[in-house]
PDB file of C-alpha atoms in Angstrom:
ATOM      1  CA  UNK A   1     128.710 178.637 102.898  1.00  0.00           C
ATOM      2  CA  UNK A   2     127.715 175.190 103.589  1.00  0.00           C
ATOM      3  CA  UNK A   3     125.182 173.695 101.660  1.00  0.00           C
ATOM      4  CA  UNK A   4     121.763 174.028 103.345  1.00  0.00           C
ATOM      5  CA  UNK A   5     121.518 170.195 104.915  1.00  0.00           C
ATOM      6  CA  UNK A   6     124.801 170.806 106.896  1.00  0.00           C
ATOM      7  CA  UNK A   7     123.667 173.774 108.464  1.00  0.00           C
ATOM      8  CA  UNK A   8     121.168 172.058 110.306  1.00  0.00           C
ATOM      9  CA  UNK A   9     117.901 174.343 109.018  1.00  0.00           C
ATOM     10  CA  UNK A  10     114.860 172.390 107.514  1.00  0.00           C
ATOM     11  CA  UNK A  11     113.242 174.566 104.245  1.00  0.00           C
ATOM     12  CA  UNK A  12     112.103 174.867 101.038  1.00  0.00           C
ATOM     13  CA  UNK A  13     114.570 174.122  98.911  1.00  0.00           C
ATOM     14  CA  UNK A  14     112.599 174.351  95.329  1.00  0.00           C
ATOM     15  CA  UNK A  15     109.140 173.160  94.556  1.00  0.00           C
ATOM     16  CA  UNK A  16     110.161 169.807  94.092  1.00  0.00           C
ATOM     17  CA  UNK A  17     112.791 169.665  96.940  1.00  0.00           C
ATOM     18  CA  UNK A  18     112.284 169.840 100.938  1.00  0.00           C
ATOM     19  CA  UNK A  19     114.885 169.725 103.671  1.00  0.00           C
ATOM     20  CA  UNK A  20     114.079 167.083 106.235  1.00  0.00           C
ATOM     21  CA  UNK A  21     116.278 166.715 108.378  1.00  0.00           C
ATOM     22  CA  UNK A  22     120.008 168.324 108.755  1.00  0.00           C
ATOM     23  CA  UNK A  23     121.446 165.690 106.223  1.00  0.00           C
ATOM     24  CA  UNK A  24     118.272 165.059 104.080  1.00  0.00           C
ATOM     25  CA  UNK A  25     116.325 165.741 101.623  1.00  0.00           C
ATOM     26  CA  UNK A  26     112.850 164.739 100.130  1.00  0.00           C
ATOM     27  CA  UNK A  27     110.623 164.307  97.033  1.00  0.00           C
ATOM     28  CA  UNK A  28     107.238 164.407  96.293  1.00  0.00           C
ATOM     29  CA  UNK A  29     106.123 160.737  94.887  1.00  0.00           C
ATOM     30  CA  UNK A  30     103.542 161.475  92.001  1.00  0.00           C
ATOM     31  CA  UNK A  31     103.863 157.152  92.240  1.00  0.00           C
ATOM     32  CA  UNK A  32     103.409 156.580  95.717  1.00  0.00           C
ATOM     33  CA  UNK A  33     101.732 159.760  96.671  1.00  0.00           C
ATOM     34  CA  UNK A  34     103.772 160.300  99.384  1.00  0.00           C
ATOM     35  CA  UNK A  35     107.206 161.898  99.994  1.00  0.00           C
ATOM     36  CA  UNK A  36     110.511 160.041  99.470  1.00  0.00           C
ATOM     37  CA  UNK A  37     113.622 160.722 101.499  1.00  0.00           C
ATOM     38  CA  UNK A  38     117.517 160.742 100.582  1.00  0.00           C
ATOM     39  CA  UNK A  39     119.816 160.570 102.834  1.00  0.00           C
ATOM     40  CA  UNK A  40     122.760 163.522 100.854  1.00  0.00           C
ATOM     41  CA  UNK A  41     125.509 163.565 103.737  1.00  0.00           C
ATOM     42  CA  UNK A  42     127.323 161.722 105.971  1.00  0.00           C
ATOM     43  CA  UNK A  43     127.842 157.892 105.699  1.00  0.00           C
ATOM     44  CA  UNK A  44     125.904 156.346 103.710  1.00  0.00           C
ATOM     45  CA  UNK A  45     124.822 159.259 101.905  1.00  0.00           C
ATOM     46  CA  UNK A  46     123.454 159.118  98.040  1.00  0.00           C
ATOM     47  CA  UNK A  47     125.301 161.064  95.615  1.00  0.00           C
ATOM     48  CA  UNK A  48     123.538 164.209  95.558  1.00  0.00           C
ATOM     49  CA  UNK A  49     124.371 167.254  92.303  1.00  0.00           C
ATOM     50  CA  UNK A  50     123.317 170.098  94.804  1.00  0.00           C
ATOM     51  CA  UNK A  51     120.783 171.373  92.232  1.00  0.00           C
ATOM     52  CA  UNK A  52     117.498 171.830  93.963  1.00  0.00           C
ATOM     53  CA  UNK A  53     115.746 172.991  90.643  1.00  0.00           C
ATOM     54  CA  UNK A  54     117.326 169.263  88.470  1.00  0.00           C
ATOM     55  CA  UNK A  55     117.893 167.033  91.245  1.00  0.00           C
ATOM     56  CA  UNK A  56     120.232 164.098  90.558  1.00  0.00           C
ATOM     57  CA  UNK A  57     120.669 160.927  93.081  1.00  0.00           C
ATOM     58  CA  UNK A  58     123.219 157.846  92.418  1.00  0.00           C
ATOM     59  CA  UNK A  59     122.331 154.908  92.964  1.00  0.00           C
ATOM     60  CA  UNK A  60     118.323 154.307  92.087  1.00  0.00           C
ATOM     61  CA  UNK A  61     116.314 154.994  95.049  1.00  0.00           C
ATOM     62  CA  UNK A  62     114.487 151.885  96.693  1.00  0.00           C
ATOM     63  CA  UNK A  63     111.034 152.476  98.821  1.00  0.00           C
ATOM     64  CA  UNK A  64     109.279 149.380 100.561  1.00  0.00           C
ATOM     65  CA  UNK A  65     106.451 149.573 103.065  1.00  0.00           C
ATOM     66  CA  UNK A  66     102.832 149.420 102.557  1.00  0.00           C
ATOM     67  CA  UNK A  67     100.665 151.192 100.870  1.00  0.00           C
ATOM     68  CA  UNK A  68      98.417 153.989 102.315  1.00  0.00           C
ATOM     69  CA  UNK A  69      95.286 152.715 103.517  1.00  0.00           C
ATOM     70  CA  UNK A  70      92.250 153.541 101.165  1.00  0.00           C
ATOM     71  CA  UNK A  71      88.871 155.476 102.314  1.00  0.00           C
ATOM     72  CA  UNK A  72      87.068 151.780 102.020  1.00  0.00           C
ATOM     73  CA  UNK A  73      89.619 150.506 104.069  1.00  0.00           C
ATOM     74  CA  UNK A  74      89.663 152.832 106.949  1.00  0.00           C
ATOM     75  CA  UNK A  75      86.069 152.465 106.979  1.00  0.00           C
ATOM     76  CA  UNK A  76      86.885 148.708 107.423  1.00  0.00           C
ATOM     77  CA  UNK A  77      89.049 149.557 110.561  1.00  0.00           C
ATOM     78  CA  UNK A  78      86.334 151.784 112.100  1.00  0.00           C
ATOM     79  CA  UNK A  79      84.454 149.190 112.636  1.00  0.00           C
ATOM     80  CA  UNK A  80      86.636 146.814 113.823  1.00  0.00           C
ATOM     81  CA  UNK A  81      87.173 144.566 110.363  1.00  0.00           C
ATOM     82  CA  UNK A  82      90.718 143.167 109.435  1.00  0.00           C
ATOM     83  CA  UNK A  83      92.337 144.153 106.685  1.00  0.00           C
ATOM     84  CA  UNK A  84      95.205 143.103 104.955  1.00  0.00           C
ATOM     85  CA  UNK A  85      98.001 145.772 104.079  1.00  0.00           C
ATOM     86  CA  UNK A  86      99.600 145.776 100.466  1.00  0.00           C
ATOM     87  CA  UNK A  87     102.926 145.846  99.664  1.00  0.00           C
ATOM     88  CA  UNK A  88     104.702 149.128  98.613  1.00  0.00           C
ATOM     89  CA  UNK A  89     107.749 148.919  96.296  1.00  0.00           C
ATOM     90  CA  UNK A  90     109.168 152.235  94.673  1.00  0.00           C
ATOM     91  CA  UNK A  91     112.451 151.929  92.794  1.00  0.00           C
ATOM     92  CA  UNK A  92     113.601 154.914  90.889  1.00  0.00           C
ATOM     93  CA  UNK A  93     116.701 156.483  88.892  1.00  0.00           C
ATOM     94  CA  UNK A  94     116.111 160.106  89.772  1.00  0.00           C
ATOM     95  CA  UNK A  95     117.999 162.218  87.139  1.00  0.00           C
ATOM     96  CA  UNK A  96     118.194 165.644  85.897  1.00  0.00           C
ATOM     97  CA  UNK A  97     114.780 166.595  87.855  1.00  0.00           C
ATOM     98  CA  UNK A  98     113.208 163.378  86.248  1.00  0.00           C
ATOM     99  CA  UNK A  99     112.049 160.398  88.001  1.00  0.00           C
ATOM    100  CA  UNK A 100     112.747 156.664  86.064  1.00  0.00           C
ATOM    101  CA  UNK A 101     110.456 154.450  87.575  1.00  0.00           C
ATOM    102  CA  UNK A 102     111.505 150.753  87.164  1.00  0.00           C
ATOM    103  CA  UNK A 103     109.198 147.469  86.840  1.00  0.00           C
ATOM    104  CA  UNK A 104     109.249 146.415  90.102  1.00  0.00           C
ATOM    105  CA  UNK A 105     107.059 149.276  90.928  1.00  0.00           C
ATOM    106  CA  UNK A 106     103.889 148.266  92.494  1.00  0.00           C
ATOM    107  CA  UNK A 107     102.020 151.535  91.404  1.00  0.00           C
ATOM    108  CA  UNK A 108     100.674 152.591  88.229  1.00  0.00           C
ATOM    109  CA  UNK A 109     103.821 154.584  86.495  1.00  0.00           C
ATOM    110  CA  UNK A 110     106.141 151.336  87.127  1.00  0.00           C
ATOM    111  CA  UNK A 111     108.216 151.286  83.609  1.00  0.00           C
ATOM    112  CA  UNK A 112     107.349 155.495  82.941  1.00  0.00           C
ATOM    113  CA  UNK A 113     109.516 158.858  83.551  1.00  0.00           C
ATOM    114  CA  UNK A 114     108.097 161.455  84.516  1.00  0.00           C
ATOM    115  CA  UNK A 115     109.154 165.174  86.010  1.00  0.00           C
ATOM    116  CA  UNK A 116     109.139 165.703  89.649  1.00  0.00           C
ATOM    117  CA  UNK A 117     106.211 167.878  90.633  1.00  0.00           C
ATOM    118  CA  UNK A 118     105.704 170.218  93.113  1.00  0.00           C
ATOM    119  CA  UNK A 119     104.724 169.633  96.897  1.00  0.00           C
ATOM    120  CA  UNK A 120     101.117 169.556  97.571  1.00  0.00           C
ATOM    121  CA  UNK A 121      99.783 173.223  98.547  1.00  0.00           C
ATOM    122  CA  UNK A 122      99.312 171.445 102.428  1.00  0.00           C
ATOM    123  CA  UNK A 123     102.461 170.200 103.095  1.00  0.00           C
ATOM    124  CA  UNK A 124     103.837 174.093 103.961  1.00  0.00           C
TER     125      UNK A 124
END
């Protein structure tokens, strides 16, 4: 059977794992708040140990954007006040089910390692 990304369905994988889309897959960020995507197939694919429960991705994982706009600052928007965004930067070693943050994290467990955690309740 082919693993579940190359058969094109989008599911629950584990409680720490998601499908996304046919060739990815995607983690809850207890950093970031947010989910993280890997790309496990295809070219430019991460290496990927099929093992939804203890995932494992080579290389480190790199995540830059901004970050998620606070309440304060979406009250700031509402009423028409400028705001300027903040950098995101999420670099992790995912191994094993455990997630190595590095320094140049720009959220508060830069330099810890935690376990992956579950989805939040919402996102099914």
């Amino acid at each position: 059977a082919l693993p579940i990304w190359q058969a094109g369905m989008t599911e629950i994988l584990s409680r720490i794992l998601r499908t996304l889309e046919p060739n990815r897959v995607t983690f809850w960020c207890p950093g970031c708040d947010m989910v993280h995507q890997i790309t496990v197939s295809g070219p430019h694919a991460w290496g990927y140990n099929d093992n939804p429960e203890k995932p494992t991705f080579t290389p480190s994982i790199l995540v830059n954007g901004t970050q998620r706009l606070t309440d304060d600052e979406i009250d700031c928007v509402k009423v028409g006040q400028a705001i300027e965004r903040r950098p995101l930067v999420c670099h992790s070693y995912v191994t094993d089910g455990r997630i190595q943050f590095l320094g140049d994290c720009t959220h508060t467990l830069a330099g810890q390692t935690v376990d992956m955690v579950e989805f939040p309740k919402w996102w099914d």
